[in-house]
Amino acid sequence: MFDPLREKKTPVLSPGMVIQGKWKHQTYRVVRLLGQGANGSVYLVWRDQVQAALKIGPDVTALALEYTHLENLAIHPLSTCKLGPAVFELDDIAFQGVSWSILVMEYIAGIPIDQFIQDKGSNWVPLCLLKIARMMEQLHALGYSFCDLKPANILFDVQTAQARFVDFGGITHHTQAVKEFTEAYDRAWWGRGSRKADGYYDVFALGMLGVQLVAPISRKAIEYLSTKAPLERDFWLDEHLRTHRLIDKVVPTLIKMVARIPSMDSKAVIADMTNLLGKKGDLSVKNEMILPAKKVWRRFDVTDWWLLVAVFTFVSVLFLLLWIGRS
Amino acid sequence: MSSETVLRQILLVTDGCSNVGSDPVRAAKTGISRGISTSVIGIVDDGSLGEQGKREAYEIAEAGGGMCRIISVADLSMTMQMVTRQTMQLTLQQVVNEELRNLIGKPTDELAPDVRTKVAAMVDTMAEESELHMALVIDVSASMASKMASVREAVRDMEFGLKARSGRYHLYVFTYPSAYSMSADEHVLEDQSGSIADILAHIRPAGNTPTGPALLAAIDRLLASFVERGKEDAGGHMRDYVV
């Protein structure tokens, strides 16, 4: 019988362990834990001679749905590039006498987008957003939104800079309510629209992802905002964007992406980002020539005052010593 | 089938152990025997929940056929939405399992994966379209004072989530301890344009934690709403909140 108690704990698989699927009799050797969330854990496993990602979780329905989505995407004639991992199988395993559902997928090596940008520098942001927007466009053409767009769900290959979505648990058909979201990327949370899935929902989330990359909103700020009404969050975001509008040339586009009245779909984002990248070649040279104003005038702050006090003390001590020496 | 399915569930948000009145675990059992599941979100900030509180939270969810999440207050919005959705799926899965057992003698998790994906797709559609009667039972005992702003916004956020679904919903909000009775206060939204969350802004947390009586009050309300629904004509007009 279906046992709600299973919600309690996802089994912990230890490295070296060999498990076998109940239906397809495929064996998997556990290498290590890749990630853990509220909805289950993902392990790196050997599936014959190939490495694979094995997702194990308490929610039978969620895993079966994710499997269906991934399979549909893989065989769909409109898919031109790989959006997510290829699926191997949906199966069950027995662990300590209890049956658990597992989903085995292609293992995608890569690092989350925020880490990727940290390594490469923020001038990679337009390119990354462009790549994600291209994947989004395909998904939207099929009538789906990705919804839970956050750094951990977008992996970049370090060498090729190829982007892939992982975790399709949040993928939602347009006109349905968004299933999974993260506050900082959610349109409704910011008071800028509904929580119904549509193409604009993803564009908003992508815009917020861009904001997180060039002008991060701290976890503390999010916690503070979670006690405020959506209208106040909305104003706060405006203010945040206004103060950071000169920090990066991508910001004006981001402001349009997260606007209250959506004007940009994924195609428009692609066009804008391509534009930014296209100009980049000559702009980077021009920037240095035309914009010596980049030298920012700093207002005096506390450090400067202390410096002044220190210099003053030093000079007066010097005079004091001189005076003592003379007399 | 999907549009006729009515789901009734209770979501309890608490940061402590019950200390007055009847046993909440028994109340949750009463609920599930009438088709009302109970899920629990335990908030651990300031450590007032404790081991005993955590155990009680798990026991209530276990007895109520729902799920239990222990979180910090910052994750409340996200968790409330997630628990609601997953509890719906869980309940629907059980309904489907029951049907399958009658038909072929096998529940879903004993079905071959390719059949199971079809069942999952059906459960997903039903979770989106079915009618939801939901009682939110919120602990406003003294220790909750510092968390009320977050709770208020999480409730507002939850309404966004419910509104986005295509199925109809009724949201009842109970706070306990009650200012007037031995159990819980039910909040009525007089102005339909507002949010029920705004009502919570005027509540001053104080007193002890009668979780059991509060759950029973919510169960009574959901049972009554079910009867009311039966009286209404099928295509009739229904407000967002019938309170």
XYZ file of C-alpha atoms in Angstrom:
570
model
C 0.000 0.000 0.000
C 1.058 3.573 -0.592
C 2.613 4.739 2.596
C 2.715 8.474 3.307
C 5.257 7.794 6.028
C 7.847 7.367 3.331
C 7.828 11.136 3.011
C 9.949 11.141 6.093
C 13.282 10.011 4.750
C 14.873 9.386 1.427
C 17.228 6.411 1.623
C 20.906 7.176 1.928
C 22.949 5.229 -0.625
C 26.609 4.783 0.205
C 29.434 4.828 -2.367
C 30.253 1.386 -3.756
C 26.764 0.089 -3.150
C 25.233 -1.923 -5.989
C 21.491 -1.671 -6.540
C 19.248 -3.319 -9.084
C 16.063 -2.103 -10.743
C 12.985 -4.219 -10.158
C 11.495 -4.001 -13.658
C 14.405 -3.664 -16.076
C 16.930 -5.495 -13.897
C 19.611 -2.939 -14.658
C 22.301 -2.691 -11.987
C 23.832 0.556 -10.757
C 26.962 1.090 -8.695
C 26.819 4.213 -6.543
C 29.752 6.614 -6.920
C 28.705 9.592 -4.834
C 25.900 11.957 -3.871
C 25.479 14.812 -6.363
C 22.766 16.799 -4.691
C 19.953 16.722 -2.218
C 16.688 18.631 -2.015
C 13.299 18.532 -0.405
C 12.070 16.241 -3.170
C 14.787 13.613 -3.145
C 18.450 12.982 -3.800
C 20.537 12.633 -6.948
C 23.460 10.188 -7.069
C 26.223 9.663 -9.573
C 26.225 5.971 -10.529
C 27.880 3.611 -12.969
C 25.321 2.107 -15.328
C 27.332 -0.599 -17.096
C 30.349 1.325 -18.468
C 28.585 4.686 -18.469
C 28.171 7.232 -15.712
C 24.585 8.221 -15.025
C 22.594 10.379 -12.625
C 20.140 8.484 -10.448
C 17.334 10.408 -8.793
C 15.579 8.786 -5.878
C 12.651 10.342 -4.093
C 9.492 9.658 -2.128
C 7.140 11.123 -4.715
C 6.262 8.418 -7.255
C 4.103 10.803 -9.277
C 6.757 13.523 -9.509
C 9.417 11.150 -10.807
C 7.035 9.602 -13.324
C 6.070 13.082 -14.561
C 9.671 14.184 -14.891
C 10.402 11.028 -16.853
C 7.499 11.747 -19.214
C 8.603 15.348 -19.782
C 12.201 14.401 -20.475
C 11.165 11.680 -22.870
C 8.758 13.963 -24.738
C 11.437 16.618 -25.104
C 13.954 14.121 -26.409
C 11.720 12.731 -29.153
C 9.938 15.946 -30.082
C 10.625 16.937 -33.728
C 10.895 20.603 -32.758
C 13.804 19.994 -30.403
C 16.937 21.121 -32.178
C 19.413 21.065 -29.327
C 19.641 19.181 -26.096
C 17.746 20.948 -23.359
C 18.006 18.451 -20.583
C 19.513 15.088 -19.828
C 18.612 12.039 -21.889
C 16.605 9.499 -19.878
C 17.591 5.896 -19.410
C 14.780 4.479 -17.316
C 12.150 4.845 -14.644
C 12.261 1.946 -12.234
C 11.912 0.823 -8.633
C 14.464 -0.431 -6.181
C 14.006 -2.154 -2.865
C 15.825 -0.492 -0.004
C 15.550 -1.942 3.481
C 12.363 -3.723 2.544
C 10.648 -0.635 1.113
C 10.163 -0.022 -2.595
C 11.459 3.319 -3.926
C 10.973 4.922 -7.287
C 14.107 5.884 -9.225
C 14.739 7.918 -12.383
C 18.019 7.279 -14.208
C 19.289 9.966 -16.572
C 22.357 11.002 -18.479
C 24.968 12.492 -16.164
C 25.671 16.090 -17.064
C 29.033 17.297 -15.840
C 29.162 21.008 -15.329
C 29.000 23.771 -12.811
C 26.017 25.931 -11.849
C 25.766 29.214 -13.730
C 26.620 31.420 -10.729
C 29.882 29.559 -10.184
C 30.600 29.662 -13.914
C 30.240 33.458 -13.976
C 32.371 33.755 -10.851
C 35.159 31.895 -12.630
C 34.841 33.572 -16.030
C 33.801 37.099 -15.157
C 30.603 39.065 -15.544
C 31.222 39.889 -19.218
C 30.074 36.317 -19.858
C 26.595 37.101 -18.521
C 24.987 38.111 -21.864
C 26.313 34.966 -23.539
C 25.018 32.736 -20.752
C 21.615 34.416 -20.753
C 21.495 34.064 -24.530
C 22.135 30.343 -24.302
C 19.452 29.891 -21.668
C 16.978 32.023 -23.638
C 17.548 29.799 -26.684
C 16.713 26.701 -24.644
C 13.709 28.464 -23.156
C 12.429 29.445 -26.589
C 12.316 25.799 -27.608
C 10.531 24.798 -24.450
C 7.999 27.614 -24.922
C 7.385 26.561 -28.529
C 6.342 23.173 -27.156
C 3.916 24.883 -24.772
C 5.919 24.449 -21.583
C 7.654 26.707 -19.094
C 10.656 25.648 -17.071
C 9.504 27.697 -14.034
C 12.041 26.798 -11.357
C 14.879 28.666 -13.019
C 17.656 29.066 -10.459
C 21.456 28.702 -10.607
C 21.480 25.135 -9.285
C 19.216 24.018 -12.149
C 21.366 25.378 -14.978
C 24.714 23.720 -15.559
C 27.492 25.011 -17.782
C 30.279 22.924 -19.206
C 33.570 24.514 -18.156
C 35.329 23.854 -21.483
C 32.616 24.273 -24.103
C 30.371 26.707 -22.179
C 27.449 24.543 -23.271
C 24.340 25.068 -21.140
C 21.910 22.375 -20.007
C 18.880 22.352 -17.760
C 18.820 19.798 -14.984
C 15.862 19.003 -12.715
C 12.736 19.110 -14.844
C 10.510 18.673 -11.791
C 9.140 22.192 -12.150
C 8.319 22.053 -15.850
C 4.703 23.140 -16.305
C 2.307 23.267 -19.215
C 1.181 26.785 -20.125
C -2.152 27.718 -18.494
C -1.383 25.516 -15.479
C -0.265 26.837 -12.095
C 3.490 26.907 -11.484
C 4.457 23.785 -9.544
C 7.864 24.639 -8.174
C 9.505 27.984 -7.709
C 12.124 29.811 -5.690
C 11.032 33.116 -4.161
C 13.825 35.300 -5.517
C 12.954 34.278 -9.091
C 9.181 34.143 -8.780
C 7.094 36.797 -10.528
C 4.183 36.586 -8.093
C 6.424 36.873 -5.045
C 7.828 40.145 -6.364
C 4.288 41.400 -6.961
C 4.787 41.542 -10.709
C 2.283 39.078 -12.087
C 0.457 35.824 -11.544
C 1.780 32.378 -10.753
C 0.297 30.862 -13.863
C 2.902 29.360 -16.161
C 3.515 31.226 -19.412
C 6.516 32.265 -21.463
C 6.801 35.578 -19.618
C 7.075 33.774 -16.293
C 10.338 32.219 -17.455
C 11.615 35.494 -18.916
C 11.030 37.177 -15.556
C 12.900 34.388 -13.780
C 15.757 34.674 -16.281
C 15.857 38.429 -15.717
C 16.130 37.874 -11.967
C 18.847 35.309 -12.601
C 20.741 37.979 -14.519
C 20.229 40.414 -11.648
C 21.592 37.816 -9.214
C 24.680 37.462 -11.413
C 25.558 41.140 -11.875
C 23.993 42.800 -8.815
C 23.243 40.009 -6.306
C 20.385 40.322 -3.847
C 21.586 38.867 -0.568
C 19.844 36.042 1.257
C 19.410 38.484 4.124
C 17.565 40.944 1.905
C 15.277 38.149 0.703
C 14.567 37.146 4.288
C 13.784 40.745 5.162
C 11.509 41.071 2.135
C 9.660 37.872 2.998
C 8.050 39.766 5.890
C 6.874 42.527 3.542
C 3.901 42.719 1.202
C 4.465 42.070 -2.537
C 3.942 45.769 -3.296
C 6.854 46.701 -1.047
C 9.028 44.016 -2.657
C 8.101 45.455 -6.021
C 9.315 48.939 -4.961
C 12.415 47.476 -3.382
C 13.311 45.743 -6.649
C 12.829 48.971 -8.587
C 15.172 50.739 -6.199
C 17.718 47.933 -6.372
C 17.732 48.008 -10.169
C 17.902 51.814 -10.260
C 20.964 51.943 -8.008
C 22.683 49.205 -10.002
C 21.719 50.334 -13.493
C 25.254 51.422 -14.377
C 26.986 48.374 -12.982
C 26.765 46.402 -16.217
C 25.545 47.099 -19.730
C 23.196 44.120 -19.504
C 21.109 45.771 -16.762
C 18.772 47.826 -19.038
C 17.704 44.582 -20.724
C 17.253 42.897 -17.354
C 15.020 45.777 -16.246
C 12.832 45.182 -19.296
C 12.761 41.440 -18.598
C 11.453 41.843 -15.067
C 9.073 44.712 -15.890
C 5.603 44.749 -14.360
C 4.006 44.682 -17.779
C 5.880 42.008 -19.701
C 7.100 43.147 -23.080
C 9.843 40.673 -23.835
C 9.380 37.058 -24.797
C 12.280 34.634 -25.131
C 12.783 35.697 -28.778
C 13.182 39.339 -27.781
C 15.683 38.334 -25.097
C 17.684 36.407 -27.691
C 17.664 39.461 -29.995
C 18.770 41.840 -27.216
C 21.536 39.569 -25.960
C 22.819 38.942 -29.490
C 22.836 42.673 -29.963
C 24.850 43.206 -26.782
C 27.338 40.542 -27.816
C 27.581 41.807 -31.381
C 28.549 45.274 -30.276
C 30.876 43.909 -27.664
C 33.881 43.644 -29.997
C 34.112 47.304 -30.850
C 32.462 48.517 -27.658
C 35.110 47.101 -25.396
C 37.705 49.206 -27.219
C 35.454 52.258 -27.337
C 34.605 51.871 -23.693
C 38.184 52.476 -22.700
C 38.555 55.468 -25.009
C 35.259 57.245 -24.567
C 34.536 56.417 -21.003
C 37.383 57.507 -18.776
C 34.432 58.612 -16.643
C 34.447 55.014 -15.508
C 36.746 56.336 -12.778
C 34.168 56.579 -10.061
C 34.287 59.489 -7.683
C 34.134 58.109 -4.234
C 32.518 60.111 -1.501
C 34.423 60.386 1.768
C 33.483 57.604 4.072
C 34.406 56.521 7.577
C 37.804 55.161 6.518
C 38.812 58.522 5.107
C 37.910 60.343 8.310
C 39.955 57.912 10.360
C 42.857 58.469 7.975
C 42.556 62.205 8.532
C 42.473 61.745 12.303
C 45.542 59.476 12.134
C 47.537 61.967 10.059
C 46.534 64.801 12.358
C 47.583 62.840 15.471
C 50.869 61.858 13.861
C 51.724 65.461 12.969
C 50.769 66.782 16.396
C 52.849 64.113 18.129
C 55.741 65.080 15.880
C 55.379 68.752 16.850
C 55.071 67.769 20.496
C 58.322 65.799 20.341
C 60.029 68.688 18.557
C 58.788 71.113 21.202
C 59.922 68.825 24.057
C 63.309 68.421 22.406
C 63.763 72.176 22.086
C 62.842 73.053 25.633
C -13.843 12.798 -13.244
C -11.172 15.376 -12.494
C -13.403 18.439 -12.305
C -15.752 16.670 -9.903
C -13.081 15.606 -7.473
C -13.136 17.581 -4.243
C -10.088 17.569 -2.037
C -10.290 18.581 1.581
C -7.145 19.217 3.527
C -5.783 20.925 6.602
C -2.406 22.591 6.796
C -1.174 23.224 10.308
C 1.546 25.825 10.840
C 3.062 25.735 14.303
C 6.256 26.417 16.206
C 5.534 24.523 19.390
C 4.056 21.539 21.095
C 0.374 21.424 21.979
C -0.238 21.971 25.678
C -3.979 22.401 26.222
C -7.090 20.472 25.283
C -7.604 17.289 23.326
C -4.909 15.268 21.602
C -4.019 16.690 18.150
C -2.938 13.261 16.877
C -6.378 11.891 17.626
C -7.953 14.940 15.969
C -5.911 14.275 12.805
C -7.092 10.653 12.869
C -10.697 11.813 13.119
C -10.036 14.040 10.104
C -8.635 11.347 7.855
C -11.478 9.005 8.736
C -13.809 11.665 7.267
C -11.643 12.177 4.188
C -9.733 15.211 5.409
C -5.945 14.947 5.389
C -3.735 16.934 7.744
C -0.235 18.139 6.915
C 2.087 19.969 9.266
C 4.741 22.631 8.846
C 6.912 23.025 11.925
C 8.949 26.218 12.241
C 12.235 25.771 14.086
C 13.482 29.355 14.535
C 14.403 30.231 18.129
C 14.314 26.531 18.906
C 10.922 26.635 20.599
C 9.764 23.611 18.613
C 12.188 21.212 20.282
C 12.446 17.474 19.917
C 9.032 16.931 21.447
C 7.410 19.423 19.091
C 9.076 17.824 16.086
C 7.908 14.382 17.135
C 4.386 15.656 17.630
C 4.443 17.335 14.197
C 5.444 14.052 12.557
C 2.847 12.133 14.531
C 0.035 14.504 13.551
C 0.971 14.287 9.846
C 1.331 10.526 10.092
C -2.069 10.108 11.725
C -3.622 12.650 9.337
C -2.396 11.017 6.148
C -0.461 14.111 5.168
C 3.133 15.201 5.160
C 5.411 16.982 7.566
C 8.136 19.540 6.911
C 10.352 21.108 9.554
C 11.732 24.397 8.209
C 12.994 27.831 9.156
C 10.573 30.714 8.821
C 12.363 32.129 5.745
C 11.274 29.088 3.708
C 7.631 29.270 4.737
C 6.091 30.577 1.480
C 7.788 28.003 -0.681
C 7.080 25.157 1.713
C 3.402 25.982 2.123
C 2.893 25.866 -1.630
C 4.936 22.678 -1.976
C 3.206 20.845 0.866
C -0.249 21.809 -0.438
C 0.556 20.561 -3.924
C 2.195 17.359 -2.780
C -0.555 16.567 -0.306
C -3.067 16.958 -3.129
C -1.042 14.576 -5.271
C -0.717 12.164 -2.390
C -4.461 12.134 -1.758
C -5.275 11.793 -5.465
C -2.723 9.029 -5.756
C -4.543 7.216 -2.972
C -7.887 7.724 -4.723
C -6.436 6.369 -7.971
C -4.813 3.491 -6.085
C -8.150 2.583 -4.595
C -9.749 2.568 -8.051
C -6.927 0.485 -9.461
C -7.152 -1.990 -6.640
C -10.827 -2.393 -7.388
C -10.157 -2.795 -11.084
C -7.046 -4.914 -11.287
C -5.974 -5.546 -7.723
C -2.751 -3.531 -7.896
C -1.824 -0.113 -6.497
C 0.216 2.376 -8.563
C 3.607 1.611 -7.156
C 3.208 -1.987 -8.207
C 2.466 -1.006 -11.780
C 5.061 -1.239 -14.518
C 6.754 2.158 -15.006
C 5.237 2.787 -18.443
C 1.703 2.378 -17.089
C 2.608 4.441 -14.047
C 3.590 7.445 -16.168
C 0.042 7.527 -17.548
C -1.405 7.408 -14.051
C 0.975 10.197 -13.019
C -0.166 12.405 -15.889
C -3.750 11.891 -14.783
C -2.962 12.684 -11.155
C -1.170 15.846 -12.300
C -4.180 17.070 -14.267
C -6.498 16.261 -11.393
C -4.290 18.170 -8.943
C -4.592 21.189 -11.223
C -8.323 20.985 -11.868
C -9.969 19.478 -8.823
C -11.807 21.596 -6.292
C -9.844 22.275 -3.127
C -11.285 23.009 0.283
C -8.440 23.982 2.481
C -8.196 24.981 6.111
C -5.074 26.753 7.216
C -4.625 26.321 10.948
C -2.122 28.809 12.307
C -0.550 28.772 15.731
C -0.558 32.332 17.128
C 0.601 31.479 20.621
C 3.043 33.907 22.255
C 6.177 32.376 20.689
C 4.879 33.065 17.175
C 4.921 36.861 17.680
C 8.217 37.412 15.865
C 7.129 35.263 12.917
C 3.705 36.737 12.263
C 4.850 39.052 9.453
C 6.355 36.104 7.585
C 3.261 33.991 8.201
C 0.994 36.788 6.965
C 2.964 37.094 3.729
C 3.161 33.324 3.288
C -0.642 33.162 3.491
C -0.916 35.908 0.894
C 1.561 34.058 -1.253
C -0.432 30.878 -0.893
C -3.495 32.677 -2.242
C -1.492 33.576 -5.369
C -0.715 29.903 -5.819
C -4.333 28.848 -5.314
C -5.618 31.529 -7.681
C -3.267 30.338 -10.417
C -4.799 26.849 -10.421
C -7.665 26.229 -12.786
C -9.683 24.372 -10.137
C -11.905 26.204 -7.669
C -10.826 26.628 -4.098
C -12.075 27.669 -0.693
C -9.577 28.830 1.859
C -10.487 28.903 5.531
C -8.053 30.442 7.966
C -8.076 29.491 11.619
C -5.854 30.958 14.308
C -5.395 29.527 17.745
C -5.478 30.038 20.695
C -8.807 31.753 20.224
C -9.559 35.143 21.681
C -13.151 34.083 22.306
C -13.433 30.330 22.748
C -11.632 27.170 23.788
C -10.512 26.252 20.271
C -9.709 28.489 17.324
C -10.955 31.653 15.601
C -12.131 31.412 12.061
C -11.411 34.469 9.951
C -13.969 35.872 7.620
C -13.064 37.982 4.679
C -15.710 40.697 4.420
C -14.263 42.611 1.519
C -13.802 40.228 -1.400
C -11.218 42.459 -3.032
C -8.789 42.079 -0.132
C -6.602 39.238 0.994
C -7.268 37.108 4.031
C -3.631 37.696 4.916
C -4.439 41.280 5.891
C -6.681 40.017 8.675
C -3.717 38.264 10.225
C -1.974 41.613 10.561
C -4.374 42.538 13.372
C -3.826 39.445 15.462
C -1.694 39.800 18.552
C -0.083 36.456 19.348
C -0.577 35.428 22.970
C -1.477 32.462 25.121
C -0.992 28.722 24.972
C -1.184 26.106 22.245
C -4.465 24.128 21.968
C -3.545 22.367 18.714
C -6.061 19.526 19.127
C -9.180 21.695 19.565
C -8.030 23.933 16.685
C -7.750 20.941 14.345
C -11.197 19.754 15.379
C -12.657 23.192 14.627
C -11.083 23.077 11.153
C -12.434 19.564 10.553
C -15.930 20.723 11.525
C -15.678 23.631 9.116
C -14.530 21.478 6.212
C -17.281 18.945 6.852
C -19.853 21.743 6.941
C -18.499 23.224 3.726
C -18.946 19.869 2.097
C -22.590 19.794 3.112
C -23.065 23.382 1.884
C -21.540 22.408 -1.411
C -24.034 19.598 -1.785
C -26.886 22.072 -1.422
C -25.584 24.378 -4.109
C -26.585 23.824 -7.682
C -23.864 22.237 -9.744
C -23.077 25.144 -12.065
C -23.866 27.734 -9.436
C -21.911 30.784 -8.606
C -19.383 30.292 -5.885
C -17.256 32.933 -4.293
C -13.571 32.488 -3.793
C -14.093 32.419 -0.106
C -17.156 30.963 1.461
C -16.607 31.779 5.071
